Short mmCIF file of C-alpha atoms in Angstrom, two decimals:
data_model
loop_
_atom_site.label_atom_id
_atom_site.label_comp_id
_atom_site.label_asym_id
_atom_site.label_seq_id
_atom_site.Cartn_x
_atom_site.Cartn_y
_atom_site.Cartn_z
CA MET A 1 0.00 0.00 0.00
CA GLN A 2 1.34 3.43 -0.98
CA VAL A 3 1.86 5.82 1.91
CA VAL A 4 1.12 9.48 1.18
CA ASN A 5 3.36 11.96 2.96
CA TRP A 6 0.78 14.71 3.57
CA GLU A 7 3.36 16.98 5.20
CA ARG A 8 5.26 17.23 1.92
CA MET A 9 2.22 17.79 -0.28
CA VAL A 10 1.78 21.43 -1.30
CA ILE A 11 -1.34 22.70 -3.05
CA ILE A 12 -0.50 25.76 -5.12
CA TYR A 13 -3.46 27.97 -5.95
CA GLY A 14 -3.44 30.76 -8.48
CA ILE A 15 -3.55 34.42 -7.50
CA ILE A 16 -6.66 36.53 -8.05
CA THR A 17 -6.22 40.24 -8.75
CA GLU A 18 -9.23 42.53 -8.63
CA TYR A 19 -9.94 45.43 -10.96
CA MET A 20 -12.92 47.60 -11.74
CA GLY A 21 -14.61 46.35 -14.90
CA THR A 22 -16.17 49.64 -15.94
CA ALA A 23 -16.08 53.19 -14.59
CA TYR A 24 -18.71 55.92 -14.49
CA THR A 25 -16.41 58.78 -15.47
CA GLY A 26 -16.76 62.43 -16.34
CA GLN A 27 -16.73 61.38 -20.01
CA GLY A 28 -19.23 58.53 -19.87
CA VAL A 29 -19.01 54.84 -19.04
CA ALA A 30 -15.43 53.67 -19.66
CA HIS A 31 -13.95 50.19 -19.93
CA LYS A 32 -10.87 48.42 -21.31
CA TYR A 33 -12.61 45.22 -22.38
CA ASP A 34 -11.94 45.98 -26.05
CA THR A 35 -8.17 45.74 -25.50
CA LEU A 36 -8.58 42.39 -23.74
CA ILE A 37 -10.83 41.05 -26.50
CA ALA A 38 -8.27 42.15 -29.10
CA THR A 39 -5.37 40.33 -27.41
CA ALA A 40 -6.99 37.26 -25.80
CA ASP A 41 -6.45 33.88 -27.46
CA LYS A 42 -10.09 33.06 -26.70
CA THR A 43 -13.00 35.23 -25.58
CA ILE A 44 -16.33 33.83 -24.41
CA PHE A 45 -19.22 36.31 -24.57
CA LEU A 46 -21.99 35.56 -22.06
CA LYS A 47 -25.23 37.18 -23.24
CA ALA A 48 -28.05 37.65 -20.73
CA PRO A 49 -30.59 40.13 -19.37
CA PRO A 50 -29.57 42.16 -16.26
CA SER A 51 -28.96 39.37 -13.77
CA ASN A 52 -27.00 38.61 -10.63
CA ALA A 53 -26.81 34.94 -11.63
CA ILE A 54 -24.16 35.56 -14.31
CA SER A 55 -21.84 36.89 -11.62
CA ASN A 56 -22.08 33.53 -9.86
CA VAL A 57 -21.24 31.72 -13.11
CA LEU A 58 -18.12 33.87 -13.53
CA ASN A 59 -17.10 33.39 -9.89
CA ASP A 60 -17.37 29.62 -10.28
CA ALA A 61 -15.25 29.78 -13.42
CA ALA A 62 -12.64 31.87 -11.61
CA ALA A 63 -12.54 29.37 -8.73
CA HIS A 64 -12.12 26.53 -11.25
CA PHE A 65 -8.94 28.10 -12.62
CA ILE A 66 -7.51 29.34 -9.32
CA LYS A 67 -7.74 25.85 -7.81
CA ARG A 68 -5.72 24.59 -10.76
CA GLY A 69 -2.95 27.11 -10.20
CA TYR A 70 -3.90 29.69 -12.81
CA ASP A 71 -3.71 33.42 -12.05
CA VAL A 72 -6.97 35.25 -12.67
CA ASP A 73 -7.93 38.91 -13.07
CA ARG A 74 -11.43 39.56 -11.72
CA PHE A 75 -13.37 42.57 -13.01
CA ASN A 76 -15.93 43.98 -10.58
CA ASN A 77 -19.14 45.85 -11.25
CA PRO A 78 -18.92 49.42 -9.84
CA VAL A 79 -22.68 49.65 -9.27
CA LEU A 80 -22.81 46.30 -7.44
CA PRO A 81 -19.18 45.94 -6.26
CA ASP A 82 -19.63 42.36 -5.04
CA ASN A 83 -20.68 41.25 -8.54
CA THR A 84 -18.22 39.95 -11.13
CA ASP A 85 -18.61 41.20 -14.70
CA ALA A 86 -15.63 39.40 -16.29
CA ILE A 87 -12.56 37.27 -15.63
CA PHE A 88 -9.26 36.98 -17.49
CA VAL A 89 -7.13 33.86 -17.06
CA LYS A 90 -3.58 35.07 -17.59
CA ASP A 91 -1.72 31.80 -18.14
CA ILE A 92 -3.95 30.66 -21.00
CA ASN A 93 -5.00 34.11 -22.23
CA LEU A 94 -8.73 33.37 -21.82
CA PHE A 95 -11.28 36.17 -21.37
CA ILE A 96 -14.86 35.50 -20.22
CA LEU A 97 -17.24 38.42 -19.84
CA GLN A 98 -20.84 39.36 -19.25
CA ALA A 99 -21.22 41.07 -22.62
CA SER A 100 -24.67 42.67 -22.36
CA HIS A 101 -24.55 45.01 -19.32
CA PRO A 102 -23.52 47.69 -18.51
CA VAL A 103 -21.85 47.79 -21.96
CA SER A 104 -22.91 45.71 -24.93
CA LEU A 105 -20.03 44.03 -26.73
CA GLU A 106 -20.31 41.82 -29.78
CA PRO A 107 -17.98 39.10 -31.11
CA THR A 108 -16.21 39.78 -34.41
CA GLU A 109 -14.51 36.40 -34.88
CA ILE A 110 -17.30 33.83 -34.51
CA GLY A 111 -15.92 30.40 -35.34
CA GLY A 112 -12.45 31.61 -34.47
CA ARG A 113 -11.27 33.22 -31.24
CA HIS A 114 -14.76 34.31 -30.18
CA HIS A 115 -17.56 32.16 -28.77
CA VAL A 116 -21.05 33.13 -27.55
CA ILE A 117 -23.27 31.52 -24.93
CA SER A 118 -26.72 33.08 -24.75
CA PHE A 119 -28.62 32.77 -21.48
CA TYR A 120 -31.68 34.68 -22.74
CA ASP A 121 -33.73 31.53 -23.29
CA ALA A 122 -32.92 30.37 -19.73
CA TYR A 123 -35.44 32.94 -18.41
CA ASP A 124 -39.19 32.31 -18.39
CA GLU A 125 -40.62 34.78 -20.88
CA GLU A 126 -44.17 34.52 -19.52
CA LYS A 127 -43.00 35.41 -16.00
CA LEU A 128 -41.11 38.39 -17.35
CA GLN A 129 -44.07 39.54 -19.43
CA SER A 130 -46.33 39.36 -16.35
CA ARG A 131 -44.08 41.94 -14.69
CA SER A 132 -43.23 43.97 -17.77
CA THR A 133 -44.97 47.13 -16.53
CA GLU A 134 -43.11 46.97 -13.23
CA MET A 135 -39.78 46.43 -15.01
CA ALA A 136 -40.46 49.27 -17.46
CA ASP A 137 -41.06 51.63 -14.53
CA VAL A 138 -37.81 50.52 -12.87
CA VAL A 139 -35.85 50.97 -16.12
CA GLU A 140 -37.31 54.46 -16.59
CA GLU A 141 -36.34 55.40 -13.04
CA SER A 142 -32.90 53.85 -13.50
CA ASN A 143 -32.23 55.75 -16.75
CA LEU A 144 -33.34 59.02 -15.16
CA VAL A 145 -30.95 58.82 -12.20
CA LEU A 146 -28.16 57.49 -14.46
CA THR A 147 -28.49 60.58 -16.67
CA LYS A 148 -28.32 62.85 -13.63
CA MET A 149 -25.34 60.95 -12.24
CA MET A 150 -23.39 61.18 -15.48
CA GLN A 151 -24.17 64.90 -15.73
CA SER A 152 -22.82 65.44 -12.21
CA MET A 153 -19.67 63.48 -13.06
CA SER A 154 -19.18 65.54 -16.23
CA GLU A 155 -19.50 68.78 -14.25
CA ALA A 156 -17.15 67.40 -11.57
CA LEU A 157 -14.51 66.71 -14.24
CA GLN A 158 -14.85 70.23 -15.64
CA ILE A 159 -14.37 71.66 -12.15
CA HIS A 160 -11.40 69.34 -11.59
CA ASP A 161 -9.84 70.70 -14.80
CA GLU A 162 -10.15 74.21 -13.31
CA TRP A 163 -8.39 72.94 -10.19
CA GLU A 164 -5.55 71.50 -12.25
CA GLN A 165 -5.04 74.75 -14.17
CA VAL A 166 -4.44 76.69 -10.95
CA ASN A 167 -1.61 74.32 -10.02
CA ILE A 168 -0.17 73.85 -13.51
CA VAL A 169 0.91 77.49 -13.70
CA ARG A 170 2.78 77.31 -10.38
CA MET A 171 4.56 74.00 -10.96
CA MET A 172 8.33 73.87 -11.32
CA TRP A 173 8.20 71.82 -14.50
CA SER A 174 11.97 71.72 -15.05
CA GLU A 175 12.33 69.88 -11.72
CA HIS A 176 9.44 67.60 -12.67
CA GLU A 177 11.19 66.75 -15.94
CA GLN A 178 14.47 66.08 -14.13
CA MET A 179 12.73 63.76 -11.67
CA THR A 180 11.21 61.85 -14.58
CA VAL A 181 14.65 61.46 -16.20
CA SER A 182 16.15 60.30 -12.90
CA LEU A 183 13.41 57.72 -12.43
CA LYS A 184 13.96 56.37 -15.93
CA GLU A 185 17.66 55.92 -15.20
CA GLU A 186 17.02 54.33 -11.80
CA LEU A 187 14.26 51.97 -12.90
CA PHE A 188 15.63 50.88 -16.26
CA GLY A 189 19.37 51.66 -16.30
CA THR A 190 20.77 50.20 -19.51
CA MET A 191 18.10 47.47 -19.69
CA LYS A 192 16.73 46.74 -23.15
CA LEU A 193 14.96 43.43 -23.68
CA ARG A 194 15.01 41.62 -27.01
CA LYS A 195 11.26 41.39 -27.30
CA LYS A 196 8.23 43.57 -27.85
CA SER A 197 6.62 45.01 -24.74
CA THR A 198 3.25 43.53 -23.76
CA VAL A 199 0.98 46.45 -22.90
CA SER A 200 -2.16 45.93 -20.79
CA HIS A 201 -4.89 48.34 -19.78
CA ARG A 202 -7.15 48.23 -16.73
CA ILE A 203 -9.58 50.54 -14.91
CA ALA A 204 -8.17 51.51 -11.50
CA GLY A 205 -11.45 52.54 -9.86
CA SER A 206 -14.85 54.14 -10.23
CA LEU A 207 -17.64 55.95 -8.47
CA SER A 208 -19.63 53.37 -6.49
CA PRO A 209 -22.66 53.56 -4.16
CA GLY A 210 -20.44 54.40 -1.18
CA GLY A 211 -18.31 56.92 -3.10
CA SER A 212 -15.03 56.41 -4.91
CA ARG A 213 -13.76 52.81 -4.86
CA ASP A 214 -10.57 51.26 -6.18
CA PHE A 215 -8.62 48.01 -6.02
CA ILE A 216 -5.11 49.44 -5.67
CA PRO A 217 -4.22 47.15 -2.70
CA SER A 218 -5.09 44.06 -4.75
CA ILE A 219 -3.31 45.34 -7.87
CA THR A 220 -0.09 46.25 -6.05
CA SER A 221 0.03 43.66 -3.24
CA TRP A 222 2.48 41.24 -4.90
CA THR A 223 5.01 43.86 -6.09
CA LYS A 224 8.29 44.13 -4.19
CA ARG A 225 8.56 47.88 -4.68
CA ARG A 226 5.67 50.32 -4.45
CA ILE A 227 6.22 54.01 -5.19
CA LEU A 228 3.39 56.15 -3.81
CA MET A 229 3.04 59.44 -5.66
CA LYS A 230 1.94 62.39 -3.55
CA GLY A 231 0.95 65.47 -5.50
CA LEU A 232 -1.80 68.04 -5.92
CA SER A 233 -4.18 68.02 -8.87
CA GLY A 234 -2.33 69.26 -11.95
CA THR A 235 1.17 68.45 -10.68
CA GLY A 236 1.90 65.94 -13.45
CA LYS A 237 1.37 62.56 -11.80
CA SER A 238 -0.35 61.07 -14.85
CA THR A 239 2.13 62.79 -17.18
CA MET A 240 5.03 61.18 -15.34
CA LEU A 241 3.43 57.74 -15.30
CA LYS A 242 2.76 57.91 -19.05
CA ALA A 243 6.35 59.00 -19.75
CA LEU A 244 7.78 56.15 -17.66
CA GLY A 245 5.40 53.69 -19.29
CA LYS A 246 6.43 54.76 -22.80
CA GLU A 247 10.10 54.39 -21.85
CA ALA A 248 9.43 50.88 -20.55
CA GLU A 249 7.61 50.01 -23.77
CA ARG A 250 10.55 51.31 -25.83
CA ARG A 251 12.87 48.98 -23.92
CA GLY A 252 10.66 45.90 -24.39
CA ILE A 253 9.51 45.85 -20.75
CA ASP A 254 5.90 44.79 -20.11
CA VAL A 255 3.58 47.56 -18.88
CA LEU A 256 0.16 47.69 -17.27
CA TYR A 257 -1.62 51.05 -17.19
CA GLY A 258 -4.39 51.61 -14.63
CA TRP A 259 -6.70 54.36 -15.89
CA CYS A 260 -8.52 56.94 -13.76
CA GLY A 261 -12.17 56.54 -12.73
CA LEU A 262 -12.95 60.27 -13.13
CA ASP A 263 -10.89 61.20 -16.19
CA PRO A 264 -10.51 58.16 -18.49
CA LYS A 265 -7.57 59.82 -20.28
CA SER A 266 -5.54 60.02 -17.07
CA VAL A 267 -3.31 57.24 -15.69
CA ASP A 268 -3.38 56.46 -11.95
CA ILE A 269 -1.25 53.29 -11.91
CA LEU A 270 1.85 52.09 -13.74
CA LEU A 271 2.74 48.45 -13.10
CA LEU A 272 6.00 46.93 -14.36
CA PRO A 273 5.51 43.23 -13.57
CA GLU A 274 8.92 42.03 -14.78
CA LEU A 275 10.61 44.50 -12.42
CA SER A 276 8.06 43.89 -9.62
CA VAL A 277 7.62 47.67 -9.43
CA CYS A 278 4.43 49.71 -9.23
CA LEU A 279 4.01 53.49 -9.18
CA PHE A 280 0.60 54.92 -8.37
CA ASP A 281 -1.25 58.09 -7.47
CA ALA A 282 -1.74 57.79 -3.70
CA THR A 283 -3.70 61.01 -3.16
CA GLN A 284 -7.44 61.68 -2.82
CA PRO A 285 -9.82 60.16 -3.73
CA HIS A 286 -7.59 57.07 -3.42
CA GLU A 287 -5.25 58.13 -0.63
CA TYR A 288 -2.73 55.55 0.58
CA ASP A 289 0.28 55.69 2.88
CA PRO A 290 3.33 53.42 3.07
CA GLU A 291 2.54 50.01 4.58
CA SER A 292 5.96 48.37 4.56
CA PRO A 293 9.63 49.43 4.76
CA LEU A 294 9.88 48.81 1.00
CA ASP A 295 7.19 51.39 0.18
CA GLU A 296 8.48 54.79 -1.00
CA ILE A 297 6.98 58.27 -1.26
CA LEU A 298 7.50 60.27 -4.44
CA ASP A 299 6.91 63.91 -3.51
CA LEU A 300 5.53 66.21 -6.20
CA VAL A 301 3.89 68.61 -3.74
CA SER A 302 7.18 70.41 -3.08
CA MET A 303 7.45 71.25 -6.81
CA CYS A 304 4.29 73.35 -6.59
CA MET A 305 5.21 76.89 -5.52
CA GLU A 306 3.32 78.42 -2.60
CA ASP A 307 0.81 81.07 -3.64
CA ALA A 308 -1.82 82.46 -1.26
CA GLU A 309 -4.05 83.64 -4.10
CA ALA A 310 -3.91 80.20 -5.74
CA GLU A 311 -4.76 78.50 -2.46
CA GLU A 312 -7.82 80.73 -2.09
CA LYS A 313 -8.98 79.81 -5.60
CA ILE A 314 -8.48 76.13 -4.84
CA ARG A 315 -10.59 76.31 -1.67
CA GLU A 316 -13.50 77.65 -3.69
CA ILE A 317 -12.98 75.13 -6.54
CA SER A 318 -12.57 72.25 -4.10
CA GLY A 319 -15.91 73.09 -2.48
CA ARG A 320 -17.72 73.02 -5.82
CA TYR A 321 -15.99 69.80 -6.82
CA LYS A 322 -16.92 67.99 -3.60
CA GLU A 323 -20.52 69.12 -3.98
CA LYS A 324 -20.74 67.62 -7.48
CA ILE A 325 -19.16 64.35 -6.35
CA MET A 326 -21.65 64.18 -3.47
CA ASP A 327 -24.49 64.72 -5.96
CA ALA A 328 -23.14 61.98 -8.22
CA THR A 329 -22.75 59.60 -5.26
CA GLY A 330 -26.37 60.20 -4.25
CA TYR A 331 -27.55 59.45 -7.78
CA MET A 332 -25.33 56.35 -7.86
CA HIS A 333 -26.99 55.12 -4.67
CA ALA A 334 -30.43 55.55 -6.27
CA TYR A 335 -29.22 53.91 -9.48
CA THR A 336 -27.93 50.93 -7.52
CA HIS A 337 -31.32 50.55 -5.83
CA SER A 338 -33.07 50.50 -9.22
CA GLU A 339 -30.58 48.05 -10.71
CA ASN A 340 -30.99 45.70 -7.77
CA ARG A 341 -34.77 45.75 -8.12
CA LEU A 342 -34.56 44.99 -11.84
CA ARG A 343 -32.11 42.12 -11.36
CA GLU A 344 -34.21 40.59 -8.60
CA VAL A 345 -37.28 40.53 -10.86
CA VAL A 346 -35.31 39.01 -13.74
CA ASP A 347 -33.64 36.38 -11.55
CA GLN A 348 -37.03 35.22 -10.26
CA ALA A 349 -37.78 34.14 -13.84
CA ILE A 350 -34.75 31.83 -14.18
CA ILE A 351 -35.52 28.38 -15.56
CA ARG A 352 -33.07 26.39 -13.45
CA LYS A 353 -32.71 23.41 -15.76
CA SER A 354 -32.06 25.61 -18.80
CA PHE A 355 -29.67 27.86 -16.87
CA GLU A 356 -27.64 24.89 -15.65
CA GLU A 357 -27.44 23.54 -19.22
CA LYS A 358 -26.02 26.89 -20.38
CA THR A 359 -23.50 26.76 -17.54
CA ARG A 360 -22.45 23.27 -18.64
CA GLN A 361 -21.77 24.69 -22.11
CA LEU A 362 -19.32 27.08 -20.52
CA SER A 363 -17.72 24.22 -18.56
CA LYS A 364 -16.87 22.49 -21.84
CA TRP A 365 -14.96 25.54 -23.02
CA ILE A 366 -13.01 26.01 -19.80
CA ASP A 367 -12.21 22.40 -18.88
CA VAL A 368 -8.40 22.41 -18.69
#
């Protein structure tokens, strides 16, 4: 009889990293799913009405891969932060997403890299029709508060741009440029890899029912070196991160950009996985302080010249900005309530046998 030495057996699970799937920004609903679809070896589009049940399907799929030692990126829903909207399995370059809500995405390579599983016929149409008036009222309410929320976010971004302009004119940009050059030399030295850089894009955070939410601790937890950038609005944090990222790309070093949840054109995180280094904006609304002796502070505040008149302007601008964010958060809370009501009605119409059959179809695609 074979004797198993349990003390020497080691079960190695994969690592799960959490990101925000979409963001309700000052320029509309933003996502980076298109870049993942473009680069994934296989993408599985799950089509369904608004439903919490699809999140459970994705969570089960993520658990399947993690238990087998695969690293997984999990993309959360900003409206319902406990819900999963997509997963990306890094080791096999597989992307699975809920492709109907809050953004509708369609496959372009059916029969090739793209596959579709439709759950629409796993919902009892008669049950849904019996509550169609109720659902129509909820959708109307939901769309109304969503419009107001997005308007508040747009106005907040415009005010934030005002805030940045006040600081831009008093920044010591020559020192900023020198710091960027020094960081390039320190981080990369003479390194130049004989390969093309793999560039990834993620959403760092978004407005959620409780206010701004991000997953920076999850994104940065495994890196050996974290550089926390401290700087006022308009002091060039995103500019520096983009410049360092482009330099890494030029040298063949892999780069992950984490984009801002207010301004989708602004970078909040730069991750260099091969160097185990991460630089990120650690100021409001995602304020972080060093947590280990290896964490470093990168000070950009000292490059912004003191100016009493500018500070007075900023106090007034800051007040208006906070008011708009509070308005948007209130609308987000109402929007979440409506979305929850709609999903509860839809989920009550699930045909269990049909839904489980659809889930088994997914199992065939992911059985590795």
